[in-house]
Short mmCIF file of C-alpha atoms in Angstrom, two decimals:
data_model
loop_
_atom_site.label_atom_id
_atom_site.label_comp_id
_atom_site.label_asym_id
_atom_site.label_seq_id
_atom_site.Cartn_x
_atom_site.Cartn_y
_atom_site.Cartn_z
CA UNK A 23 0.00 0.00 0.00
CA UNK A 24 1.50 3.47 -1.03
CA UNK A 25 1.39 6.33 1.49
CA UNK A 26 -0.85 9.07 0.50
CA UNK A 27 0.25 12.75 -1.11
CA UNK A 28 1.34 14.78 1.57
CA UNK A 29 1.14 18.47 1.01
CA UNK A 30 1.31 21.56 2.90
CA UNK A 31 -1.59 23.88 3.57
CA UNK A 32 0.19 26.70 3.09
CA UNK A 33 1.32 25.89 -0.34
CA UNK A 34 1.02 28.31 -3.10
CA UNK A 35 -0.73 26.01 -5.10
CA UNK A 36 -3.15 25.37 -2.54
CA UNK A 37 -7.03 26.74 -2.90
CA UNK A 38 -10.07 26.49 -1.79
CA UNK A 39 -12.76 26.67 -4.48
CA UNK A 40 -16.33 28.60 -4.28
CA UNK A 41 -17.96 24.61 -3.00
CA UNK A 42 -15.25 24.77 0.20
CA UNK A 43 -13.27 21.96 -1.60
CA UNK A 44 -9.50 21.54 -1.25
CA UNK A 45 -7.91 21.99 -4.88
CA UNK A 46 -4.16 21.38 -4.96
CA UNK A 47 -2.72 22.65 -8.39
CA UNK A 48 -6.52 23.21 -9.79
CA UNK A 49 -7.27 19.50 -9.21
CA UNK A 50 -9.50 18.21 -6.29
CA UNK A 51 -6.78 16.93 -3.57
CA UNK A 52 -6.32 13.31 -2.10
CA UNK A 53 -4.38 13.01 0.80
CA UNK A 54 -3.05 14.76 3.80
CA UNK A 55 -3.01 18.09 4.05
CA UNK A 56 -0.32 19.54 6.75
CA UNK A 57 -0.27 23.02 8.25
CA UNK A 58 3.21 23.83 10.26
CA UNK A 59 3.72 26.91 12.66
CA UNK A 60 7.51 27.53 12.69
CA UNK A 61 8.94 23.98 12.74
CA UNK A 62 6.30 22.63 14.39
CA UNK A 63 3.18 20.47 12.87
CA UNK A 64 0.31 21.91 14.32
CA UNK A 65 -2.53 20.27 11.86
CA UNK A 66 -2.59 17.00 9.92
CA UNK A 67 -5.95 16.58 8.51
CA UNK A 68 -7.43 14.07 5.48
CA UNK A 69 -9.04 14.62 2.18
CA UNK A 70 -10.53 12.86 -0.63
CA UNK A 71 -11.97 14.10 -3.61
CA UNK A 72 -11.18 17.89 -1.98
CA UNK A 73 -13.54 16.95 1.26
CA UNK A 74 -12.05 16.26 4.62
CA UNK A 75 -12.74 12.11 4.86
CA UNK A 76 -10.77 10.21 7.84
CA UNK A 77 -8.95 11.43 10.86
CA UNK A 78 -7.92 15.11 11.81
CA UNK A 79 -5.53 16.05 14.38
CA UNK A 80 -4.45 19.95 15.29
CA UNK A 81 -1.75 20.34 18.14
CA UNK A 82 -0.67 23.45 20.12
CA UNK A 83 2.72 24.90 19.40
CA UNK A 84 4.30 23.27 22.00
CA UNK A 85 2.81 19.55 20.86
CA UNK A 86 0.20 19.21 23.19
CA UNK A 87 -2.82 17.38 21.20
CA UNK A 88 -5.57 20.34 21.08
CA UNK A 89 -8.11 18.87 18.82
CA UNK A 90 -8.93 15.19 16.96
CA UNK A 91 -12.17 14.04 14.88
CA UNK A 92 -12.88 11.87 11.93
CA UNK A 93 -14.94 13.70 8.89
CA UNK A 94 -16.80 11.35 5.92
CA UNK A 95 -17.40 13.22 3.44
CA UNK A 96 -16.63 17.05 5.06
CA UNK A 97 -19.04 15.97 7.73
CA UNK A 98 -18.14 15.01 11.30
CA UNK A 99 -18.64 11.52 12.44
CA UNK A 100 -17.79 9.91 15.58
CA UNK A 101 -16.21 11.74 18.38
CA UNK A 102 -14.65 14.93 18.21
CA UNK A 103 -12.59 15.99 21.08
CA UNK A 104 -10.96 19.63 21.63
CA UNK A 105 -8.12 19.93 25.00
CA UNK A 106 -7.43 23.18 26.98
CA UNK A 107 -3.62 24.48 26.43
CA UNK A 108 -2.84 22.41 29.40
CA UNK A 109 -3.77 19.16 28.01
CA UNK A 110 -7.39 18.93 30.03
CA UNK A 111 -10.19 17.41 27.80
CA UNK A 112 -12.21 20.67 26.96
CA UNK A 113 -14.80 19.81 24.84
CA UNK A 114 -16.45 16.53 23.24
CA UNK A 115 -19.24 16.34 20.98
CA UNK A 116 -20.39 13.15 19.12
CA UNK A 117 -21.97 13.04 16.16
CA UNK A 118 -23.99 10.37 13.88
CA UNK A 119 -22.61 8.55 11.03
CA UNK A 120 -24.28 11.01 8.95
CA UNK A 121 -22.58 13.40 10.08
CA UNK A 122 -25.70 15.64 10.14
CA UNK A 123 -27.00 14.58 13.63
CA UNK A 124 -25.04 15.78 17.01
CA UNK A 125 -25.56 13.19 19.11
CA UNK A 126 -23.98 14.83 22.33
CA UNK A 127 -22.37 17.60 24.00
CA UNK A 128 -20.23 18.32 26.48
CA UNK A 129 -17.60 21.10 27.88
CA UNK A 130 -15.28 21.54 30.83
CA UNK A 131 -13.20 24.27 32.36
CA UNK A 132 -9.01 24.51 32.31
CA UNK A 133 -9.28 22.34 35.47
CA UNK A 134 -11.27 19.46 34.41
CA UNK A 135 -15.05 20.85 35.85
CA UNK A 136 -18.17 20.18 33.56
CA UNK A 137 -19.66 23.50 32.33
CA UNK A 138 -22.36 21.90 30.57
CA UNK A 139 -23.47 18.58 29.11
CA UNK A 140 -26.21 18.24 26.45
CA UNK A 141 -27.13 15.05 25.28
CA UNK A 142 -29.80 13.80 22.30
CA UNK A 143 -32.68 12.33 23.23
#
């Protein structure tokens, strides 16, 4: 199995077209898509026909995981989860497999307390 293209967001041959699609060099992109801050990687994200499809990852400067989700199809699926600076889980939110449907909700503060919790019924 081949590793997928791996290009950088910031690429000059990188665009976004009038449908929110990912072109790279006026084609619809397949594979990762990078974004770096300095020397570090701060966003590895997929894409497939110019739609996010598969996992996502953004990190803070210093490395410290800040966000991960899955899209299908430039919808969210599964569970997304965001972390405070510090590394404490700061948001989660699950959503269907259509990726239309949130499914749950929930937040906490920079020390690990709830601040609110909404769930589907």
């Amino acid at each position: 199995m081949t590793k997928p293209p791996r290009i950088d967001f910031d690429d000059s041959d990188v665009d976004i077209d009038n449908m929110h699609r990912l072109l790279y060099r006026d084609e619809l992109f397949t594979g990762e898509v990078v974004e770096h801050l300095g020397a570090a990687l701060v966003s590895l994200e997929c894409y497939e026909d110019g739609l996010r499809h598969g996992p996502n990852r953004e990190w803070y400067q210093d490395g410290t995981l800040r966000s991960e989700g899955t899209s299908h199809r430039g919808r969210p699926v599964g569970v997304s989860r965001e972390w405070h600076p510090n590394g404490t889980l700061a948001h989660e939110r699950v959503f269907a497999d259509d990726g239309l449907t949130m499914l749950a909700d929930r937040t906490w503060d920079d020390m690990g307390q709830p601040t609110k919790a909404w769930r589907s019924e």
